[in-house]
PDB file of C-alpha atoms in Angstrom:
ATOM      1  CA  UNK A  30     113.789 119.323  68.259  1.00 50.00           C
ATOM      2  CA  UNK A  31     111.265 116.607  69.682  1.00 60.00           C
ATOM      3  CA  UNK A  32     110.518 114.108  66.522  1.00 67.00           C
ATOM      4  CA  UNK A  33     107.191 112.579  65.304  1.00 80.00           C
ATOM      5  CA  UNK A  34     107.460 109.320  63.897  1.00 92.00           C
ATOM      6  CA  UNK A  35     104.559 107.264  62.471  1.00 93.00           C
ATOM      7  CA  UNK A  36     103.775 103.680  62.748  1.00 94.00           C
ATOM      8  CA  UNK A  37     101.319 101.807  60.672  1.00 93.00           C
ATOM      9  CA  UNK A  38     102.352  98.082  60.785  1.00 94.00           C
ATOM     10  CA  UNK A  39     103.780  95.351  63.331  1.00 95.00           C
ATOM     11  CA  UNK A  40     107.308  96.481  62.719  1.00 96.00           C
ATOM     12  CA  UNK A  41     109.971  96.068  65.255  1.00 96.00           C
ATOM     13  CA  UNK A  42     109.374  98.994  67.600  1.00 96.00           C
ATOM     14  CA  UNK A  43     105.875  97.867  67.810  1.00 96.00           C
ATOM     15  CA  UNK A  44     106.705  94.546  68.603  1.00 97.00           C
ATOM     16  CA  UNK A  45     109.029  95.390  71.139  1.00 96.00           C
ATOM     17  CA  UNK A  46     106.355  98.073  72.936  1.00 97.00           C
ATOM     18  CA  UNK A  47     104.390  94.755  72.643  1.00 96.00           C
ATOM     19  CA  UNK A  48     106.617  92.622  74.656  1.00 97.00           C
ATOM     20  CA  UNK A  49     107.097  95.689  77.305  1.00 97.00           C
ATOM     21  CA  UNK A  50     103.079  94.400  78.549  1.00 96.00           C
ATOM     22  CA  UNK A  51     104.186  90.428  78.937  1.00 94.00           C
ATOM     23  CA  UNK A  52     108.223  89.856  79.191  1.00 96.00           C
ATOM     24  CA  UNK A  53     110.095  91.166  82.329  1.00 96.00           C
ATOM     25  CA  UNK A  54     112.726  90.398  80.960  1.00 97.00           C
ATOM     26  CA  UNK A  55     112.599  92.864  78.095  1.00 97.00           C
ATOM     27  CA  UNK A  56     111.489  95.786  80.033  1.00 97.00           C
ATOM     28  CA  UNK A  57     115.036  95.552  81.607  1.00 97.00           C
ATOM     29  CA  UNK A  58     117.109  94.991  78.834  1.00 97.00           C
ATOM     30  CA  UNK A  59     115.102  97.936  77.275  1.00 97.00           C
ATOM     31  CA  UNK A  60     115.177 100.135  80.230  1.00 98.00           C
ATOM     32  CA  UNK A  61     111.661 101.266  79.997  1.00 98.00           C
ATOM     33  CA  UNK A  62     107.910  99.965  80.673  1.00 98.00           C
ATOM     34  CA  UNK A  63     104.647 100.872  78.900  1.00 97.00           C
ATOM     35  CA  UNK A  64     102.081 103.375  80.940  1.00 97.00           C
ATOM     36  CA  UNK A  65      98.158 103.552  80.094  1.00 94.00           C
ATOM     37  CA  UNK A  66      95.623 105.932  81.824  1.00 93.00           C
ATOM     38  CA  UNK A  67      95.521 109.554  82.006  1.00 94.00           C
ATOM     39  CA  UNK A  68      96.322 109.516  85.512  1.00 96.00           C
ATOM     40  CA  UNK A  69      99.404 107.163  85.993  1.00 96.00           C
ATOM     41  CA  UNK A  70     100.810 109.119  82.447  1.00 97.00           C
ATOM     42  CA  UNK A  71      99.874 112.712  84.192  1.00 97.00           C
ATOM     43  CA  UNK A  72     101.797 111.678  87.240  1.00 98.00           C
ATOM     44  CA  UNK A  73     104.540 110.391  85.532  1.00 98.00           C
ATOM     45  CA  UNK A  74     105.011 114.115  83.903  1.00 98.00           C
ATOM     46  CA  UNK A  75     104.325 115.743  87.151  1.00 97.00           C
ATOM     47  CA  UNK A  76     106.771 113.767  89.133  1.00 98.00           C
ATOM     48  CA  UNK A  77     109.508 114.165  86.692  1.00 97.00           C
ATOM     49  CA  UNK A  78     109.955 110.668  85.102  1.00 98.00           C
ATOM     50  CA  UNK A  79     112.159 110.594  82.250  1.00 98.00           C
ATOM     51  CA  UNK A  80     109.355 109.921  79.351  1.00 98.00           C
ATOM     52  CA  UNK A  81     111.024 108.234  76.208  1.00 97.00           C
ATOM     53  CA  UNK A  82     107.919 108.395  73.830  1.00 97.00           C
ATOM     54  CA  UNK A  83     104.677 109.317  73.539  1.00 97.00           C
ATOM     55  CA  UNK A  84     102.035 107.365  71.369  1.00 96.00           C
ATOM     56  CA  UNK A  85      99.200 109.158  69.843  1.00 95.00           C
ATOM     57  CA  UNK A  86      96.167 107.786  67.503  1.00 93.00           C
ATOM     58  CA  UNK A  87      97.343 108.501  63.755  1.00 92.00           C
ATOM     59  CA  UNK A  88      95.594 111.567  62.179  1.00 86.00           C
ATOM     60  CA  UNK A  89      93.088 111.797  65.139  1.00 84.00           C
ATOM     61  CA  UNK A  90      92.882 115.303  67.488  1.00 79.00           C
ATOM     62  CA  UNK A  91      93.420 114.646  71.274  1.00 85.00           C
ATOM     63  CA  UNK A  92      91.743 116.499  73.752  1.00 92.00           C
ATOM     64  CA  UNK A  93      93.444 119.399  75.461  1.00 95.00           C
ATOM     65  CA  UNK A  94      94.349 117.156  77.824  1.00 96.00           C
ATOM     66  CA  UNK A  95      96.475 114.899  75.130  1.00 95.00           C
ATOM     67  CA  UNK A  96      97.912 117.973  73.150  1.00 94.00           C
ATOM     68  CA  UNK A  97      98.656 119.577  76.062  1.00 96.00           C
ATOM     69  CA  UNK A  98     101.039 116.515  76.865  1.00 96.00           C
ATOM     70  CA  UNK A  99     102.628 115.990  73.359  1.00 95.00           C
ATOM     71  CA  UNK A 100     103.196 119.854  72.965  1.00 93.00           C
ATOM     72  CA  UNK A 101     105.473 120.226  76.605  1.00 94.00           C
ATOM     73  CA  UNK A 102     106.871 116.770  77.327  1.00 96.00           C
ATOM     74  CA  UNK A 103     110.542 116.042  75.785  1.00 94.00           C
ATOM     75  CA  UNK A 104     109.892 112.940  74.125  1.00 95.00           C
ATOM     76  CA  UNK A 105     109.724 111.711  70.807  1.00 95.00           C
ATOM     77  CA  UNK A 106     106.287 111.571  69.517  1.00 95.00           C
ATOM     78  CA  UNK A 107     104.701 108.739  67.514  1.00 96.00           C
ATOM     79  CA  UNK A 108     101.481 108.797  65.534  1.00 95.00           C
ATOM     80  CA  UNK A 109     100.425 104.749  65.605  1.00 95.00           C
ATOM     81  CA  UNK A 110      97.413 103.612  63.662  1.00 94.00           C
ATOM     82  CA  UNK A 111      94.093 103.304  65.770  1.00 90.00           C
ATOM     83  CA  UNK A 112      94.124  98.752  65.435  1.00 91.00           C
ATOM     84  CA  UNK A 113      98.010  99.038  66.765  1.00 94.00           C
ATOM     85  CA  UNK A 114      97.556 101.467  69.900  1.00 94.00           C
ATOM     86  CA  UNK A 115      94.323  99.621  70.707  1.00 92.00           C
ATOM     87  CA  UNK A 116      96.567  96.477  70.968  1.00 92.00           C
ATOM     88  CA  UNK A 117      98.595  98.110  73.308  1.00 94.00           C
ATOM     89  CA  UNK A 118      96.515 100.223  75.439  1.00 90.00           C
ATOM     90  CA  UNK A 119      94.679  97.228  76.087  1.00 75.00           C
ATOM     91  CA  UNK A 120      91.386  98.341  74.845  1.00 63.00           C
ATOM     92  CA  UNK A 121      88.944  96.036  72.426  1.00 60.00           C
ATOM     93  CA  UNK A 122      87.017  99.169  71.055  1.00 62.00           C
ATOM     94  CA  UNK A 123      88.364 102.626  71.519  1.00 74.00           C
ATOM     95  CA  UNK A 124      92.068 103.660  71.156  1.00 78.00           C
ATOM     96  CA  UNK A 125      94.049 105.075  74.066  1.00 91.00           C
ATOM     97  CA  UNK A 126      94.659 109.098  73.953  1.00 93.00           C
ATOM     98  CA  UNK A 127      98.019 108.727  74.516  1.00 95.00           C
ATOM     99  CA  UNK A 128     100.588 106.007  75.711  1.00 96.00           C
ATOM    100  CA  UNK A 129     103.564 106.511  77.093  1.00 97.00           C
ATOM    101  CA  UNK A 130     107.049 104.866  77.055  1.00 98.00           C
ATOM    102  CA  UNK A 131     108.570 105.600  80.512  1.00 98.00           C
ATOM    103  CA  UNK A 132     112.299 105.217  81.417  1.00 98.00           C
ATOM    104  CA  UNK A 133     112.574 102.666  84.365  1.00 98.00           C
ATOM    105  CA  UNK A 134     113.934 104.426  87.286  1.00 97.00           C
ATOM    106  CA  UNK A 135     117.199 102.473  89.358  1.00 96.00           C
ATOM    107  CA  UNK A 136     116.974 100.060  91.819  1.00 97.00           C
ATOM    108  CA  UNK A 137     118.823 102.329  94.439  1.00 96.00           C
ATOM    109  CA  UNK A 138     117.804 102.234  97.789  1.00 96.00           C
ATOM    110  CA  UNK A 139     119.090 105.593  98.468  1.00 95.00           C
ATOM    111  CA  UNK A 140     115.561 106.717  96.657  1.00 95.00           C
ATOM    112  CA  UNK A 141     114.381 105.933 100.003  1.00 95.00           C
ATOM    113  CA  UNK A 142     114.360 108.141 102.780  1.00 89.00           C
ATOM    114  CA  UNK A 143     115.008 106.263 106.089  1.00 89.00           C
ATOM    115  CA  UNK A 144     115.335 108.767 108.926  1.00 86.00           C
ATOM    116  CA  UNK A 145     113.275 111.197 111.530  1.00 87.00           C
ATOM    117  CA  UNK A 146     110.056 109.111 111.902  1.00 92.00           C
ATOM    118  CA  UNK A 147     109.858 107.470 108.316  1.00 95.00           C
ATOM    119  CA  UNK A 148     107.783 104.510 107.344  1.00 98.00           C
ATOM    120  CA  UNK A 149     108.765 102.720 104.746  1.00 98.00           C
ATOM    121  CA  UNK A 150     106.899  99.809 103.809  1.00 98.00           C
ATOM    122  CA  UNK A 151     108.432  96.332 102.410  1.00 98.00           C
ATOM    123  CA  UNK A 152     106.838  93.647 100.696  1.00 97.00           C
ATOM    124  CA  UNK A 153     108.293  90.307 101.053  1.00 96.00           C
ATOM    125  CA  UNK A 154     108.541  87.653  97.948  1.00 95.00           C
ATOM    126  CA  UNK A 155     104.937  89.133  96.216  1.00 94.00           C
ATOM    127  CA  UNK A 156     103.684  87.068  93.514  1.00 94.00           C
ATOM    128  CA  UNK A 157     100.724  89.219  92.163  1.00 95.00           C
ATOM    129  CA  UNK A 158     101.623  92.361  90.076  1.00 96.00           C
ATOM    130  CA  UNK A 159      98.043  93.717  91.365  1.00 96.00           C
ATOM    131  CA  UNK A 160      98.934  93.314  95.254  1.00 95.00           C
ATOM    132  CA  UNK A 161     102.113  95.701  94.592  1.00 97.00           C
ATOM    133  CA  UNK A 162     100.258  97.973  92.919  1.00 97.00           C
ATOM    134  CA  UNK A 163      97.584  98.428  95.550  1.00 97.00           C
ATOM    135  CA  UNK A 164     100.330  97.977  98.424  1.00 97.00           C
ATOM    136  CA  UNK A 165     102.038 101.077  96.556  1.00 98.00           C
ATOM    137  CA  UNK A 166      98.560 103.310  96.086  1.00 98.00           C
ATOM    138  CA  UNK A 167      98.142 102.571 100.115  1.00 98.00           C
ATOM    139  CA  UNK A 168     101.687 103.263 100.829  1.00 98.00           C
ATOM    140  CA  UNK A 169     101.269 106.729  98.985  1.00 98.00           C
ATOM    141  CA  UNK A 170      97.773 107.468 100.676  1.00 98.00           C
ATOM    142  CA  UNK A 171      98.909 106.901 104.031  1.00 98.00           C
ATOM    143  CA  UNK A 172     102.178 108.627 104.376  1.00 97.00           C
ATOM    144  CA  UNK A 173     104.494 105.750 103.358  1.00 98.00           C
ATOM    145  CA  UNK A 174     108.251 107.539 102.023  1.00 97.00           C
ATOM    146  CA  UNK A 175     108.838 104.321 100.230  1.00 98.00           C
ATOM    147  CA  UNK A 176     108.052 100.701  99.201  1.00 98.00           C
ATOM    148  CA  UNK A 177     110.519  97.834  98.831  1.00 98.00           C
ATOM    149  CA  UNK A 178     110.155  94.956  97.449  1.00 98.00           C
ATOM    150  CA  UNK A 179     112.563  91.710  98.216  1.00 97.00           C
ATOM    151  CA  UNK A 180     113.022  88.434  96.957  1.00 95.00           C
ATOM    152  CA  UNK A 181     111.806  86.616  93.700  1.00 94.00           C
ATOM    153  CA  UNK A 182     109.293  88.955  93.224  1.00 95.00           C
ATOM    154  CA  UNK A 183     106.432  89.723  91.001  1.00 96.00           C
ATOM    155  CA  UNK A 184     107.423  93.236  89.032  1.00 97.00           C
ATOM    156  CA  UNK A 185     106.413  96.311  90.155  1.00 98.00           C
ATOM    157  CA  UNK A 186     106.267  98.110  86.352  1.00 98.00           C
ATOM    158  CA  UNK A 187     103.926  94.765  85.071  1.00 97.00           C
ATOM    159  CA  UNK A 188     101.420  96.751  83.410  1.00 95.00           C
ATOM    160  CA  UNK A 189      99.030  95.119  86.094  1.00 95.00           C
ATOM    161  CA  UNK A 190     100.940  96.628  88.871  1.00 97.00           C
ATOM    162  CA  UNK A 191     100.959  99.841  87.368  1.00 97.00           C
ATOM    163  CA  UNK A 192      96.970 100.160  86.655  1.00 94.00           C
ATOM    164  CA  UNK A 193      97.010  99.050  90.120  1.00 96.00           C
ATOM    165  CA  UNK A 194      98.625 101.604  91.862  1.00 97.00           C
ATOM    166  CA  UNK A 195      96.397 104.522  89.635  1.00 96.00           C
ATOM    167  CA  UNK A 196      99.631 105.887  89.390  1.00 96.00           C
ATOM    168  CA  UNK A 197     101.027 106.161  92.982  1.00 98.00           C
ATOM    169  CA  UNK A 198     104.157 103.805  91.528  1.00 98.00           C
ATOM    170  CA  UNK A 199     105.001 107.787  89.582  1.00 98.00           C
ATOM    171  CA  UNK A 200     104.797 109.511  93.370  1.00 98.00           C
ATOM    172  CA  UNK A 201     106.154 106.860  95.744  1.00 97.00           C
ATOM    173  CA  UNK A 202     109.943 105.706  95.367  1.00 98.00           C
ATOM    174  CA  UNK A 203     109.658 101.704  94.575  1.00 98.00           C
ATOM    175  CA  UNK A 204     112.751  99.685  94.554  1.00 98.00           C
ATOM    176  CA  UNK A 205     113.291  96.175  94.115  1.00 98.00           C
ATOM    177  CA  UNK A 206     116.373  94.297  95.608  1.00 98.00           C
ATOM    178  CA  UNK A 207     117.179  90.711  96.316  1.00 97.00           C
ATOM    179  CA  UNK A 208     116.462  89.785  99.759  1.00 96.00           C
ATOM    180  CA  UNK A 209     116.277  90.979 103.056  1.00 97.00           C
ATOM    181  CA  UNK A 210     120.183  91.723 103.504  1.00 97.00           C
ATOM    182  CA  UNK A 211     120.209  95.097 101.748  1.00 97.00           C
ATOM    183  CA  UNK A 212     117.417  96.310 103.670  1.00 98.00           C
ATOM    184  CA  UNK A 213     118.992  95.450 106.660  1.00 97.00           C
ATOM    185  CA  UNK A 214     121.815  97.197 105.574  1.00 97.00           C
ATOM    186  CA  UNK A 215     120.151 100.387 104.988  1.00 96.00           C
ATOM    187  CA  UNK A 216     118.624  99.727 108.813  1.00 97.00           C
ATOM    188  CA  UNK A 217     122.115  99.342 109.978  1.00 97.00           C
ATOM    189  CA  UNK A 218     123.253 102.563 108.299  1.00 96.00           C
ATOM    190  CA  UNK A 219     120.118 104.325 109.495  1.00 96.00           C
ATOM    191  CA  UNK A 220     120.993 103.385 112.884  1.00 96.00           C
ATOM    192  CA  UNK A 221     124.667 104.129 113.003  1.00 96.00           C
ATOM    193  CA  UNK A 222     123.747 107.735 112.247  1.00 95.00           C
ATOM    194  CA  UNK A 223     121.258 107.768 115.534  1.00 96.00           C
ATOM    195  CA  UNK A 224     117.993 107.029 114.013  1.00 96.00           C
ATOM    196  CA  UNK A 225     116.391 104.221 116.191  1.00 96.00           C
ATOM    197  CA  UNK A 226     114.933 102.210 113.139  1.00 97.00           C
ATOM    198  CA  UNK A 227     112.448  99.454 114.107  1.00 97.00           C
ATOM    199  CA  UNK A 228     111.666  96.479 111.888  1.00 98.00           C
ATOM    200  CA  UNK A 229     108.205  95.584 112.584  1.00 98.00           C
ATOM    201  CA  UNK A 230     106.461  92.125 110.569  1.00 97.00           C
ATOM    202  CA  UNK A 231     102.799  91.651 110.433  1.00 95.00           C
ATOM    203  CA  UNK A 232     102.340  88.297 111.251  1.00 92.00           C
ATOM    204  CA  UNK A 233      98.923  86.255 112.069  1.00 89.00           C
ATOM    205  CA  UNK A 234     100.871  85.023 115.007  1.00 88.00           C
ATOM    206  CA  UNK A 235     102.496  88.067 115.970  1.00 92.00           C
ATOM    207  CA  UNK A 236     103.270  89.367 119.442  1.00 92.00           C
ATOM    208  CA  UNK A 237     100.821  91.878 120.003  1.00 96.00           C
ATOM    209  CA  UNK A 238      98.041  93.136 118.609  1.00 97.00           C
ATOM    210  CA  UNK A 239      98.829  96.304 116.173  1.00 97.00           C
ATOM    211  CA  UNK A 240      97.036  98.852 117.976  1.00 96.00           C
ATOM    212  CA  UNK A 241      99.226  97.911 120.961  1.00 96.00           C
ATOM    213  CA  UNK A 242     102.911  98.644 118.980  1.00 96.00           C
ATOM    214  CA  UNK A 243     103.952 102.107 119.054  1.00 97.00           C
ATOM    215  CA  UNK A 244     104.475 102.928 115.213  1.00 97.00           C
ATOM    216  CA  UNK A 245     104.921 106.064 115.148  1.00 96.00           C
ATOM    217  CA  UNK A 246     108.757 106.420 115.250  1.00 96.00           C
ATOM    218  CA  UNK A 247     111.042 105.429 112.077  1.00 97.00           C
ATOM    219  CA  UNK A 248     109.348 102.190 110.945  1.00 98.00           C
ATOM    220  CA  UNK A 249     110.391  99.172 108.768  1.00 98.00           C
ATOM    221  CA  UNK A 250     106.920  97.503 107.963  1.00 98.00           C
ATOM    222  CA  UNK A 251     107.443  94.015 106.888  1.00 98.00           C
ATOM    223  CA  UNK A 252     104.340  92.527 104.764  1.00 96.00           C
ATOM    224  CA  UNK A 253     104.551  88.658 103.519  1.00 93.00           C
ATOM    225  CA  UNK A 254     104.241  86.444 100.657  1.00 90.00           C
ATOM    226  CA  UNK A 255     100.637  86.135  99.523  1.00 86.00           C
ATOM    227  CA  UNK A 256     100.661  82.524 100.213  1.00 87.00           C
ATOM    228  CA  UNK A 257     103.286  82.023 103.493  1.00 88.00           C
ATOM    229  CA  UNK A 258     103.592  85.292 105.340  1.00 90.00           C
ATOM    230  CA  UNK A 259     106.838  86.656 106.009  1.00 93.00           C
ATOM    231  CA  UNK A 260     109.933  84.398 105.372  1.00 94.00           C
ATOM    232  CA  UNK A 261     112.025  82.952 108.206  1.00 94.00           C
ATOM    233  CA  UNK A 262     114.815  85.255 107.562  1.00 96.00           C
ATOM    234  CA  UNK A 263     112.820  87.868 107.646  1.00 96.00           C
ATOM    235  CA  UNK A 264     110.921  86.830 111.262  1.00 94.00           C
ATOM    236  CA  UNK A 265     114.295  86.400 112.816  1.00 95.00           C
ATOM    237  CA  UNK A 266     115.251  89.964 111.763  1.00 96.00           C
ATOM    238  CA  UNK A 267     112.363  91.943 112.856  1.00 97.00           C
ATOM    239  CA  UNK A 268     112.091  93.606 116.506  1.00 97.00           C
ATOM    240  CA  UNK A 269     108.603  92.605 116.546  1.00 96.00           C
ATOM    241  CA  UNK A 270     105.845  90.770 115.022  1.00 96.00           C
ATOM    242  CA  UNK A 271     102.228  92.400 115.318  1.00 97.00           C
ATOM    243  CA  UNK A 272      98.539  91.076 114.374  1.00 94.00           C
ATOM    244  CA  UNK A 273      95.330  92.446 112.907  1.00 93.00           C
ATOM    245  CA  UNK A 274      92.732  90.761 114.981  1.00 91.00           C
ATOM    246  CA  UNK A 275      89.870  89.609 112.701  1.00 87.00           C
ATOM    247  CA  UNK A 276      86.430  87.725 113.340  1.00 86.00           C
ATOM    248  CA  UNK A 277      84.182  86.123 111.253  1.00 83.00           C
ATOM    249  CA  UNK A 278      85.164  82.734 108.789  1.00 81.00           C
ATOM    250  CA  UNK A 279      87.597  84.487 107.295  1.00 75.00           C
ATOM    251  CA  UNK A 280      91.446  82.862 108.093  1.00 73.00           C
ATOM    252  CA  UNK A 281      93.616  85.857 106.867  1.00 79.00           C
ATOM    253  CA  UNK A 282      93.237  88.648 105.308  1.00 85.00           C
ATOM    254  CA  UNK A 283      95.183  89.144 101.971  1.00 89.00           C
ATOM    255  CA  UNK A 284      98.385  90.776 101.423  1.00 92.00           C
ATOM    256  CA  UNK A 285      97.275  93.965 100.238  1.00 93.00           C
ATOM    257  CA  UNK A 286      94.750  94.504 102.925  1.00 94.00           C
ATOM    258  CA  UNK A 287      96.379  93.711 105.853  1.00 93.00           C
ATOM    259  CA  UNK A 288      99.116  96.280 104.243  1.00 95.00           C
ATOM    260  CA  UNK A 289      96.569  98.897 103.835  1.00 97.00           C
ATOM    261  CA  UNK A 290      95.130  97.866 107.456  1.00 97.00           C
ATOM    262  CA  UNK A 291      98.712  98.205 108.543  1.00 97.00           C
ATOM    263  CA  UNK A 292      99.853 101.476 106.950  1.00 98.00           C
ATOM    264  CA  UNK A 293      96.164 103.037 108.711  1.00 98.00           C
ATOM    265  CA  UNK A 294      96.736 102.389 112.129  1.00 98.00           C
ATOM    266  CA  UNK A 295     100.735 103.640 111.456  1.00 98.00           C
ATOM    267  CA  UNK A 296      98.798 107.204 109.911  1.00 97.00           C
ATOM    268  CA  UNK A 297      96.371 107.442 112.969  1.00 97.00           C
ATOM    269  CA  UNK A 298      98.865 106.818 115.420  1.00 97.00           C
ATOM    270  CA  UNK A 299     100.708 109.328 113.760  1.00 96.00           C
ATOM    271  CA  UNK A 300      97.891 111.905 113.728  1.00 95.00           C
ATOM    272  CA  UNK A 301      97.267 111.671 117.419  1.00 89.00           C
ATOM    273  CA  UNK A 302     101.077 112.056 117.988  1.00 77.00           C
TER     274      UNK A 302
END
């Protein structure tokens, strides 16, 4: 039987919900991360994330919306005064419908399909929890099957990250590992089994232009650091380095961009395949 709990003061499950926006640290000892919006929380459902709890304003009726959510999702329910949920939906007037306390999923790469003609996209050392979200909302409009991310990293389930991606993190498989190694392991693996993986960086001093690189076979897309590109590992290990020409006074484009420049021309080559 699901339960409904109330909450009316800072006690400690409050406090810890609280730490789930600001500590890293705490979302992984915990094992879960905070979700606001009606869209990230309604993909989360409809891509079958494991949802822990679901927050509620105290004595106020959701839309259908809301009650829809609380009366089919397995979770334990909590009815939080309106002050408390604003705190932690991030809002300065009105309260958040509903939060939700969301199970983080493994860092497995297996989660990610690397075979046929698969792209999956990887994002080297990111620093900015907003750049991996929109990376991952890209990656998910354009056909991506998965986004890594390597390195000391910015976190992918940073409440900034998730706003970010408007909820693609719920429908794309993100996994986080610690550098390159494991993803070249995976290419190794990928290629052992006859699927002729190539790791492709984007690089402002890359070999060819991108419209000139075939990308529509199986495709390891290699996006830098905000601040200094790929690593050096990392351009040692890739087949090829491409560019996105650009004009004007601008020097480079940022991360998130070129990715979403990147992941385009991979879907329109694709298309015209």
């Amino acid at each position: 039987m699901t339960r409904t709990l109330r909450i009316t003061t800072r006690n400690a499950t409050f406090q810890q919900w609280q730490a789930l926006l600001t500590n890293r640290t705490k979302r992984q000892r915990a094992g879960e991360f905070l979700v606001q919006g009606v869209r990230p929380i309604s993909l989360a459902v409809e891509h079958g994330w494991r949802i822990r709890t679901l927050v509620h304003p105290d004595g106020v009726t959701g839309s259908r919306w809301a009650r829809d959510l609380l009366d089919r999702v397995d979770a334990t329910r909590v009815a939080m005064a309106g002050e408390l949920l604003r705190e932690l939906g991030g809002k300065d007037e009105d309260s958040p419908e509903l939060l939700a306390v969301v199970e983080l999923p493994a860092d497995r790469l297996d989660r990610i399909p690397l075979r046929d003609d698969e792209l999956v996209l990887v994002f080297d050392r990111p620093t900015t929890p907003g750049n991996i979200g929109t990376m991952v909302r890209s990656a998910d409009a354009f056909g991506a099957a998965g986004v890594i991310v390597t390195g000391h990293a910015a976190d992918p389930y940073d409440p900034k990250a998730v706003r970010a991606s408007t909820g693609s993190l719920f429908a794309v498989p993100v996994v986080r590992v610690p550098s390159h190694r494991e993803v070249l392991d995976l290419v190794d693996v990928a290629r052992g089994s006859g699927v002729p993986v190539t790791v492709v960086g984007t690089d402002e001093n890359g070999d060819v232009d991108i419209d000139a690189h075939d990308l529509t076979g199986p495709t390891v897309l290699v996006v830098g650091n905000e601040t200094h590109g790929i690593s050096a590992a990392w351009r040692e290990s890739c087949d090829r380095t491409v560019r996105i020409p650009i004009t004007g006074a601008a020097s480079s484009l940022n991360a998130a961009t070129a990715a979403t420049v990147a992941l385009y021309e991979a879907a329109r080559q694709r298309s015209r395949r």
